[in-house]
PDB file of C-alpha atoms in Angstrom:
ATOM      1  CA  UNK C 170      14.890   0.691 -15.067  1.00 62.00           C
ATOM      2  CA  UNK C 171      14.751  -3.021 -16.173  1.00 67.00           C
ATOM      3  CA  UNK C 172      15.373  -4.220 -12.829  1.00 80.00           C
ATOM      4  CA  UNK C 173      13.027  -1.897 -10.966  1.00 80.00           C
ATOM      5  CA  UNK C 174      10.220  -2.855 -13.179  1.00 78.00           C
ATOM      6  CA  UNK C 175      11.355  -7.029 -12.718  1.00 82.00           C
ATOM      7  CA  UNK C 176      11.176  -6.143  -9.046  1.00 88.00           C
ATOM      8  CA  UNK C 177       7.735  -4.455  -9.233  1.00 88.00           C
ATOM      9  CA  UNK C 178       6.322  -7.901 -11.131  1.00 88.00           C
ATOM     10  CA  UNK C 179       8.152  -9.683  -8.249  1.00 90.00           C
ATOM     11  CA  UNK C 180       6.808  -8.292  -6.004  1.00 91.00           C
ATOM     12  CA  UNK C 181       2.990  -8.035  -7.059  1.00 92.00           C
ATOM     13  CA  UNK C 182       3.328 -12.029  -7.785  1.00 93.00           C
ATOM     14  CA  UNK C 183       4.501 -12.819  -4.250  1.00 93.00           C
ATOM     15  CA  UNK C 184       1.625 -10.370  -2.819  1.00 93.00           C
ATOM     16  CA  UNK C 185      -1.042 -12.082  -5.171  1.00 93.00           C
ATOM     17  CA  UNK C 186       0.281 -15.531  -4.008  1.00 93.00           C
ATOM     18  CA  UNK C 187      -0.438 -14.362  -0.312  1.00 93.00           C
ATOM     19  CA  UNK C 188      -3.386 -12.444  -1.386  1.00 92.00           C
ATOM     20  CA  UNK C 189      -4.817 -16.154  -2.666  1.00 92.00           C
ATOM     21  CA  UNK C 190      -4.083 -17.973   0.261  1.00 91.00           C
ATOM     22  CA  UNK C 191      -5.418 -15.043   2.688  1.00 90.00           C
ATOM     23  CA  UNK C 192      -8.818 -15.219   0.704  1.00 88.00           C
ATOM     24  CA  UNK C 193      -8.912 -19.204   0.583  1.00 88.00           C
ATOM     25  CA  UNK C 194      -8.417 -19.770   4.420  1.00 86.00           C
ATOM     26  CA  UNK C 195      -8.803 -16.267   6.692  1.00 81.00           C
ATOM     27  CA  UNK C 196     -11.156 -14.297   4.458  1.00 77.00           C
ATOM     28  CA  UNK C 197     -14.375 -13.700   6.563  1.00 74.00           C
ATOM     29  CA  UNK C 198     -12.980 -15.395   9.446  1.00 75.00           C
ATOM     30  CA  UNK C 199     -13.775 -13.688  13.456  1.00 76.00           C
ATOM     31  CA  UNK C 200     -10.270 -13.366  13.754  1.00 79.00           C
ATOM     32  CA  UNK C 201      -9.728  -9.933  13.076  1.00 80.00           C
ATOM     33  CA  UNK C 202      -6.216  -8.866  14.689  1.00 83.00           C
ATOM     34  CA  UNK C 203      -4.317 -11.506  12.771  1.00 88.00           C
ATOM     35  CA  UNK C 204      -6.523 -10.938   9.558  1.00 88.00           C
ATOM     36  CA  UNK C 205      -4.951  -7.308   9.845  1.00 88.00           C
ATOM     37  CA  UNK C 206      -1.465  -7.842  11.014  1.00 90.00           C
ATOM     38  CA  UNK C 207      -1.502 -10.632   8.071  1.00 91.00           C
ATOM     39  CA  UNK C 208      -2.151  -8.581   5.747  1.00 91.00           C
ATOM     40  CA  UNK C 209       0.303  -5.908   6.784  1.00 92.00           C
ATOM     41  CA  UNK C 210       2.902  -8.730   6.769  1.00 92.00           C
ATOM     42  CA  UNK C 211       2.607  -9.802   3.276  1.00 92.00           C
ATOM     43  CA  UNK C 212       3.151  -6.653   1.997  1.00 93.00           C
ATOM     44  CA  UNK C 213       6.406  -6.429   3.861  1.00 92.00           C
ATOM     45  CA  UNK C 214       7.539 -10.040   3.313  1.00 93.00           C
ATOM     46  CA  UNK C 215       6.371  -9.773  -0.639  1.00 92.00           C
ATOM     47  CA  UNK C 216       8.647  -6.609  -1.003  1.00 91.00           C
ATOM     48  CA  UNK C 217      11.774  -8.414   0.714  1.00 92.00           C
ATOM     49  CA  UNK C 218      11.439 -11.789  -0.929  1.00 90.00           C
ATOM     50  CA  UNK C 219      12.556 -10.148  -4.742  1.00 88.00           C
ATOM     51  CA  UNK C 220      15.548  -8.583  -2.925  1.00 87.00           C
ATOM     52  CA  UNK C 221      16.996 -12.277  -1.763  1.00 84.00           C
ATOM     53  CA  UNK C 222      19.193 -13.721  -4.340  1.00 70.00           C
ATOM     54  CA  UNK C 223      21.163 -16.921  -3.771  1.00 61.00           C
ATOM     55  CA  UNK C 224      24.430 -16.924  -5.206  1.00 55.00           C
ATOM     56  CA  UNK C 225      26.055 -20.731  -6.524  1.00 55.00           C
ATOM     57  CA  UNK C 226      28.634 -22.019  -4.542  1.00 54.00           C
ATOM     58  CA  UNK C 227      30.653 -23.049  -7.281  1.00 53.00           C
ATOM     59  CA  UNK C 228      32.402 -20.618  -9.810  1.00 53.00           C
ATOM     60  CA  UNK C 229      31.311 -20.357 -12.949  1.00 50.00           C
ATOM     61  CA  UNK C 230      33.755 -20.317 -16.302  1.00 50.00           C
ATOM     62  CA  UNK C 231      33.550 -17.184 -18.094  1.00 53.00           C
ATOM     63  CA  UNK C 232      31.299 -17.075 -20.675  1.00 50.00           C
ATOM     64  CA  UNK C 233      34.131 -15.316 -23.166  1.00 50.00           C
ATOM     65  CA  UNK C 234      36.844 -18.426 -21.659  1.00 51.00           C
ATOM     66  CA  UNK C 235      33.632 -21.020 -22.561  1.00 49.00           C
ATOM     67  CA  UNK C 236      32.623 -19.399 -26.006  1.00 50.00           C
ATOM     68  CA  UNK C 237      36.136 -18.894 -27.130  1.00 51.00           C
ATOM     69  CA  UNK C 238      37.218 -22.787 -26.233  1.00 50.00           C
ATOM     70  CA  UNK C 239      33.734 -24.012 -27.857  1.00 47.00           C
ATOM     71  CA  UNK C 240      33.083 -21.924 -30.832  1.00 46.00           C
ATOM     72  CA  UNK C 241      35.610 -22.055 -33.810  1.00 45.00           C
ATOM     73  CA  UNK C 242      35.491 -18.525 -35.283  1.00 47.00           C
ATOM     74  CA  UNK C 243      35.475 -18.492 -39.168  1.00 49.00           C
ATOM     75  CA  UNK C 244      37.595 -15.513 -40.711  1.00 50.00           C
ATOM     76  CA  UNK C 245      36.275 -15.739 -43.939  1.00 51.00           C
ATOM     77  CA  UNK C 246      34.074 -12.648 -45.666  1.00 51.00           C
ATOM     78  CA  UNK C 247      31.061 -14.772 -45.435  1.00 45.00           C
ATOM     79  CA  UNK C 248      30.966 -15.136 -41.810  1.00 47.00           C
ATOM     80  CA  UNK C 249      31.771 -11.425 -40.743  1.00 49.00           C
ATOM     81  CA  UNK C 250      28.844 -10.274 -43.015  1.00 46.00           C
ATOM     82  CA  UNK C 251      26.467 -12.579 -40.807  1.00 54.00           C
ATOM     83  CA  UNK C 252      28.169 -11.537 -37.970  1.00 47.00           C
ATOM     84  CA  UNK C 253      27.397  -8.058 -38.796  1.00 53.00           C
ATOM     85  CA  UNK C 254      24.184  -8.705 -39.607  1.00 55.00           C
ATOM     86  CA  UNK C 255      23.727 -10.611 -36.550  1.00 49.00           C
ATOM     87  CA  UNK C 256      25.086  -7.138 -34.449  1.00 45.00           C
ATOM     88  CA  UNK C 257      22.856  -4.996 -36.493  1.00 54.00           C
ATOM     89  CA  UNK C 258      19.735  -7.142 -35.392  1.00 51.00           C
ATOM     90  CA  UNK C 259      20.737  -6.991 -31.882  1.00 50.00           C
ATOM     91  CA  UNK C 260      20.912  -3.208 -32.288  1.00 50.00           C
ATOM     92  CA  UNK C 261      17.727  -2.461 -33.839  1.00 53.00           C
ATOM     93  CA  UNK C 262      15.767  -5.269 -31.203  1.00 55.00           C
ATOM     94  CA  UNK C 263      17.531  -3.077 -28.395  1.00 55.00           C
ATOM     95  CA  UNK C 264      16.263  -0.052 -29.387  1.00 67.00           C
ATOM     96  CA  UNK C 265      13.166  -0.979 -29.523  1.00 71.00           C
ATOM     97  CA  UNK C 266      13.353  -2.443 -25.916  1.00 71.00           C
ATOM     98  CA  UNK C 267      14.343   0.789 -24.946  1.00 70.00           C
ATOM     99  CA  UNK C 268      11.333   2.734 -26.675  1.00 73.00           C
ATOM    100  CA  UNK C 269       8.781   0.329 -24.425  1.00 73.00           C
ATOM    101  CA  UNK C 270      11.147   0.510 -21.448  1.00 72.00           C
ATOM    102  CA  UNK C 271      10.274   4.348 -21.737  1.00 78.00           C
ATOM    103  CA  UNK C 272       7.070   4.134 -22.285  1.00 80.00           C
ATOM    104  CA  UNK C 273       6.852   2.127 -18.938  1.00 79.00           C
ATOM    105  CA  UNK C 274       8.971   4.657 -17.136  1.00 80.00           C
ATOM    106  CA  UNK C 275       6.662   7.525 -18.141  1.00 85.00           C
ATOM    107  CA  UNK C 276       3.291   6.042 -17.522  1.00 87.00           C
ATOM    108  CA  UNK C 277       4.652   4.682 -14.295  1.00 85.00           C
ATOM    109  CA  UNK C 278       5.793   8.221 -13.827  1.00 88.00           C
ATOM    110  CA  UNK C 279       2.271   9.662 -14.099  1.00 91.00           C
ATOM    111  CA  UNK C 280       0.832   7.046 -12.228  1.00 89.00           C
ATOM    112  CA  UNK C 281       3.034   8.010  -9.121  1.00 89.00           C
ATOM    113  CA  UNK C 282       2.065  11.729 -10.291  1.00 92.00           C
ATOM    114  CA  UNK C 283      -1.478  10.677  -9.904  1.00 91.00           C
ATOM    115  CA  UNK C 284      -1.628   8.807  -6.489  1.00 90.00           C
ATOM    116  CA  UNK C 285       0.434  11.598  -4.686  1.00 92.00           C
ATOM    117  CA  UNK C 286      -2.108  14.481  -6.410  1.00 92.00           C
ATOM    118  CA  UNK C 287      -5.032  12.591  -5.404  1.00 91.00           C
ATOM    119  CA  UNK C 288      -3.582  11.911  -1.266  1.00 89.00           C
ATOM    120  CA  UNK C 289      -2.709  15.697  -1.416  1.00 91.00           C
ATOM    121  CA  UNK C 290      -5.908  16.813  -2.849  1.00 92.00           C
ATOM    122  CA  UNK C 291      -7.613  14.837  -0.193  1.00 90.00           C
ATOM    123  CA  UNK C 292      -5.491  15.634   2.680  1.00 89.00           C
ATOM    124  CA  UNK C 293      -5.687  19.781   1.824  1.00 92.00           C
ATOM    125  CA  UNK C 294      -9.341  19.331   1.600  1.00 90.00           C
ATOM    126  CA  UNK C 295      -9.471  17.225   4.921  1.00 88.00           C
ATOM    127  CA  UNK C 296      -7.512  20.026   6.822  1.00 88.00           C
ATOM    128  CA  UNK C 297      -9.172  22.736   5.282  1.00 89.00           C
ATOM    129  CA  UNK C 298     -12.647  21.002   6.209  1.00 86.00           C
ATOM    130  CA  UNK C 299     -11.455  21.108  10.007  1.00 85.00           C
ATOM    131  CA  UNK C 300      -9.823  24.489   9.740  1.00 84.00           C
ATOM    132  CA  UNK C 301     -12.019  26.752  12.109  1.00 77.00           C
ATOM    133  CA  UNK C 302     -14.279  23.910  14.077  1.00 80.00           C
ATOM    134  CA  UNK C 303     -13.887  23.924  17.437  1.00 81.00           C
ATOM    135  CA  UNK C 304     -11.847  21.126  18.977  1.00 82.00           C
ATOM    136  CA  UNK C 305     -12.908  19.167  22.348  1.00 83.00           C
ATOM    137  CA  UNK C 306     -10.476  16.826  23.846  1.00 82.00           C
ATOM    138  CA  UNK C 307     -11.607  13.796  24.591  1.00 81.00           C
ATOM    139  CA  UNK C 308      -8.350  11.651  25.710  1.00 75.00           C
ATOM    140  CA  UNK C 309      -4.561  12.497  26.207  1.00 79.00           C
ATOM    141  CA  UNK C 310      -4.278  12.298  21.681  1.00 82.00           C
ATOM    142  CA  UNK C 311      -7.582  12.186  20.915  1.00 86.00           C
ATOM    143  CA  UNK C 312      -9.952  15.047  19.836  1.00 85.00           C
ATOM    144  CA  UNK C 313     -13.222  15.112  18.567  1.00 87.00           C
ATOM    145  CA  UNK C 314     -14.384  17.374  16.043  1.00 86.00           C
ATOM    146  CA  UNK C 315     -18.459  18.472  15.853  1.00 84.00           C
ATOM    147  CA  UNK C 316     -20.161  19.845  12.926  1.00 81.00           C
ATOM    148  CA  UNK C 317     -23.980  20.779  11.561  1.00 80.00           C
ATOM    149  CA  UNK C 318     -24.128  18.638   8.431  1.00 74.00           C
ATOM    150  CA  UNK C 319     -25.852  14.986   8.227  1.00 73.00           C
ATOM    151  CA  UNK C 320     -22.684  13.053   6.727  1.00 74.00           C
ATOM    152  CA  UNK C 321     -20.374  11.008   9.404  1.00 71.00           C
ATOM    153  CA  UNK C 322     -19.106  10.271  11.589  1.00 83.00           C
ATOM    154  CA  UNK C 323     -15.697   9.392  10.254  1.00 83.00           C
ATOM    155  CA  UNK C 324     -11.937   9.468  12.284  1.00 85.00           C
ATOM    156  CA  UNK C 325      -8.997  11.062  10.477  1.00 86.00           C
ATOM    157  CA  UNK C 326      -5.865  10.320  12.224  1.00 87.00           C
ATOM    158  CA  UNK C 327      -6.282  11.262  16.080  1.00 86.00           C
ATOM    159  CA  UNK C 328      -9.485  13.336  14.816  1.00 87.00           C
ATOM    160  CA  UNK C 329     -13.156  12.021  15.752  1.00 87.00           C
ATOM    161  CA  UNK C 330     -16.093  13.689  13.190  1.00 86.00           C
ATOM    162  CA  UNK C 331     -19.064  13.763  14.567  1.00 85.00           C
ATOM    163  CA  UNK C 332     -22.650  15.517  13.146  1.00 83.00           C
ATOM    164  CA  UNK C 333     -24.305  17.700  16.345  1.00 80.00           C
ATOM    165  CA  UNK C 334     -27.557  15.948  15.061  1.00 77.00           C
ATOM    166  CA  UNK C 335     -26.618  12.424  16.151  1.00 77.00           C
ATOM    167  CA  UNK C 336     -27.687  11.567  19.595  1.00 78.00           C
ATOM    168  CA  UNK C 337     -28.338   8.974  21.696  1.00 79.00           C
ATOM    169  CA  UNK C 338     -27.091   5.547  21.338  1.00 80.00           C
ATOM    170  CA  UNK C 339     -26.416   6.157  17.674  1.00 77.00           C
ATOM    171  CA  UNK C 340     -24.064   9.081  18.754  1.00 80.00           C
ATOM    172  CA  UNK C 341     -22.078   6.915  21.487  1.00 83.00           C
ATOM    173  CA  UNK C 342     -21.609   3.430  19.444  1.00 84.00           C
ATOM    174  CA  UNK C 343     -20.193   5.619  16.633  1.00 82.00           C
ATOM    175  CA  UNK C 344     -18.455   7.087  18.969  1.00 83.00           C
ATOM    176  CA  UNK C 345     -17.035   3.929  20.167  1.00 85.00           C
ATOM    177  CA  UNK C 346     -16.297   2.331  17.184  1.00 85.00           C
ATOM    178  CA  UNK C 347     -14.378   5.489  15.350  1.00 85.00           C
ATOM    179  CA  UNK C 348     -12.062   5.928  18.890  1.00 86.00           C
ATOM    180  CA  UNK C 349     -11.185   1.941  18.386  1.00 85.00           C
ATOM    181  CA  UNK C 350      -9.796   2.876  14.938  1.00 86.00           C
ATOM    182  CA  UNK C 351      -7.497   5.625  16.491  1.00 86.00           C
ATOM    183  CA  UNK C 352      -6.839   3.412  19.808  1.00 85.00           C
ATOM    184  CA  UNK C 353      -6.085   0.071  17.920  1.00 84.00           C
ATOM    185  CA  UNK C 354      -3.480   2.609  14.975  1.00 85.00           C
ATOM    186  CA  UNK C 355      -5.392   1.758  11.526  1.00 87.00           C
ATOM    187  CA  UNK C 356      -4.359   5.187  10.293  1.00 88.00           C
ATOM    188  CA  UNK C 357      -0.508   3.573  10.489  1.00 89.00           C
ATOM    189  CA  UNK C 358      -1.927   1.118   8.742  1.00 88.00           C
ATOM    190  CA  UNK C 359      -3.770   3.342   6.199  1.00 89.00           C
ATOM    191  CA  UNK C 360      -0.511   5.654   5.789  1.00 90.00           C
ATOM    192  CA  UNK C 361       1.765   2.515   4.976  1.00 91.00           C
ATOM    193  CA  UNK C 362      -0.486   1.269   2.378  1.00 90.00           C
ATOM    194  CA  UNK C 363      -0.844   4.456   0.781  1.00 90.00           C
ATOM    195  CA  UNK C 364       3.055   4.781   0.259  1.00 91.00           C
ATOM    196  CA  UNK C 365       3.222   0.928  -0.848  1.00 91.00           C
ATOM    197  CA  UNK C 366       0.377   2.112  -3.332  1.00 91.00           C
ATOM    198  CA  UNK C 367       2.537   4.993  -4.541  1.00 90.00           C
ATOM    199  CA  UNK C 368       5.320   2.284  -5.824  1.00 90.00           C
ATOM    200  CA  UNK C 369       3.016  -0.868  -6.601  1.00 90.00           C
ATOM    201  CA  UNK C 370      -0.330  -0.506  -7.825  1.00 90.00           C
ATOM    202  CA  UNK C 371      -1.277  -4.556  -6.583  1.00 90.00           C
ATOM    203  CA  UNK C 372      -1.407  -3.040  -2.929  1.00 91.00           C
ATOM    204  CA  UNK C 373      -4.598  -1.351  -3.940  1.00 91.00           C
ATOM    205  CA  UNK C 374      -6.223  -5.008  -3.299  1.00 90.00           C
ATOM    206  CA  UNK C 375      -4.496  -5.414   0.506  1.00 90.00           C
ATOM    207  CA  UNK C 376      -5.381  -1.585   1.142  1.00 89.00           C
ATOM    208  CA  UNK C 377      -9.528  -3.032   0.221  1.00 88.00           C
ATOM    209  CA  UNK C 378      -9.050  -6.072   2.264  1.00 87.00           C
ATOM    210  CA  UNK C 379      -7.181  -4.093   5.208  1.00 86.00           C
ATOM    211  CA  UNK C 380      -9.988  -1.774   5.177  1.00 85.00           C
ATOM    212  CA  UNK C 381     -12.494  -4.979   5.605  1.00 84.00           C
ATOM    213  CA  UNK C 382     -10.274  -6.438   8.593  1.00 81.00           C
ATOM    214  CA  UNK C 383     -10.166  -3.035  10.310  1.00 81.00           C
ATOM    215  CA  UNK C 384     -13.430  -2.198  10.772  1.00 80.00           C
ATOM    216  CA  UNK C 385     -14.153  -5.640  11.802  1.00 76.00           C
ATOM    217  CA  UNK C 386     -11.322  -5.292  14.274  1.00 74.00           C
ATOM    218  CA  UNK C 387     -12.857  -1.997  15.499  1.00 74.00           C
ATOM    219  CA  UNK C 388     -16.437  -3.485  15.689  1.00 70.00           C
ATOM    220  CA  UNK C 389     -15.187  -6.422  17.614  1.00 70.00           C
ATOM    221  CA  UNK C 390     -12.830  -4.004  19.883  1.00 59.00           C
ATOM    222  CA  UNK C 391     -15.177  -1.237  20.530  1.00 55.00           C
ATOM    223  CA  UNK C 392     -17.192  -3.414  23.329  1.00 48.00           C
ATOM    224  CA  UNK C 393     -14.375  -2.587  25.748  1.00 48.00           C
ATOM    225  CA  UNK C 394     -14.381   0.861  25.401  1.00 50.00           C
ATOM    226  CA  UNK C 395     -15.077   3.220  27.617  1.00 48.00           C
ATOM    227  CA  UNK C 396     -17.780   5.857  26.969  1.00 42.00           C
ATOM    228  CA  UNK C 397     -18.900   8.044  29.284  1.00 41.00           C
ATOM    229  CA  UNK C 398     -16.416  11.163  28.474  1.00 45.00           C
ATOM    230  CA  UNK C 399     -18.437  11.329  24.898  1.00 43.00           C
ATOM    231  CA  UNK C 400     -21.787  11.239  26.116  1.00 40.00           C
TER     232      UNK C 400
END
């Protein structure tokens, strides 16, 4: 548990580290496709980098060979009573490392409890929203999905949402930009920040700033689109 939790903090310092120089020199920038591929990458490279340990070339002395040639062990009454004491310090300290390494484990626990409720809460009431609306293919994986209410539109995977209401140019720039979010794979994205989320809560910043990048990447990638199956 120790470690886990040492990698965690490793982890979320080398992705705030990135984070910092992401919003220092690319935040805001027209460069959209390496704003998002950059941000993708840190969150890979920040969750190898804990995992790299360089081992010394030269081999150490044991620490019981080092202690027993350096330290001249007393025998007498006095010294095993503060030796004792010493032990029964080190015991109590322990367990009380162990009480906050369990309270760690179970709010961690709850946390992960939480984040996977709240994605299957919102994927159940995703599917259950399309369950029943007819379904118009609009590409060889693309479908788009019509309905009577005012809210949208919005893509969901390989799923366009459209309202019947909108019409016009409105209807085919949103159309546009939501098929560049399925064409250019920001779901992938999405879904791989989601599980990163799951295990470190610091990806919740790169899964806001991904979010940013993406629909300026969809903006600036919808121009080349072609439109005239949706219209």
């Amino acid at each position: 548990m120790g470690a886990f939790v040492v990698y965690i903090l490793e982890w979320s310092v080398c992705l705030l580290a990135f984070l910092l120089l992401y919003k220092m020199c690319f935040s805001g920038s027209t460069f959209h496709r390496f704003n998002r591929f950059y941000l993708l990458g840190i969150v890979v490279l920040s969750a190898m980098l804990p995992l790299i340990h360089i081992a010394p070339t030269e081999q150490m002395e044991p620490m019981a060979e080092s202690c027993r040639t350096a330290v001249w062990v007393d025998e007498s009454p006095l010294s095993s009573l503060s030796v004792s004491s010493a032990l029964d310090a080190e015991s109590k300290s322990l367990s009380v490392t162990e009480k906050g390494a369990m309270v760690l484990l179970v709010m961690y626990i709850l946390y992960v409890l939480v984040q996977l409720t709240g994605w299957t809460k919102a994927a159940v009431k995703m599917l259950w929203f399309l369950r029943g609306k007819r379904r118009h293919r609009i590409g060889r994986w693309v479908w788009l999905v019509e309905h009577d209410a005012e809210y949208g539109p919005f893509s969901w995977m390989n799923i366009i949402v459209i309202s019947r209401n909108e019409q016009g140019f409105g209807r085919r720039a949103s159309m546009r930009h939501e098929l560049s979010h399925i064409v250019l794979l920001h779901h992938l994205d999405l879904l791989l920040l989601m599980a990163c989320v799951i295990i470190n809560p610091t990806c919740w910043i790169v899964m806001k700033e991904i979010k940013i990048a993406t629909i300026n990447h969809a903006d600036s990638g919808s121009g080349g689109l072609r439109t005239r199956k949706f219209v």
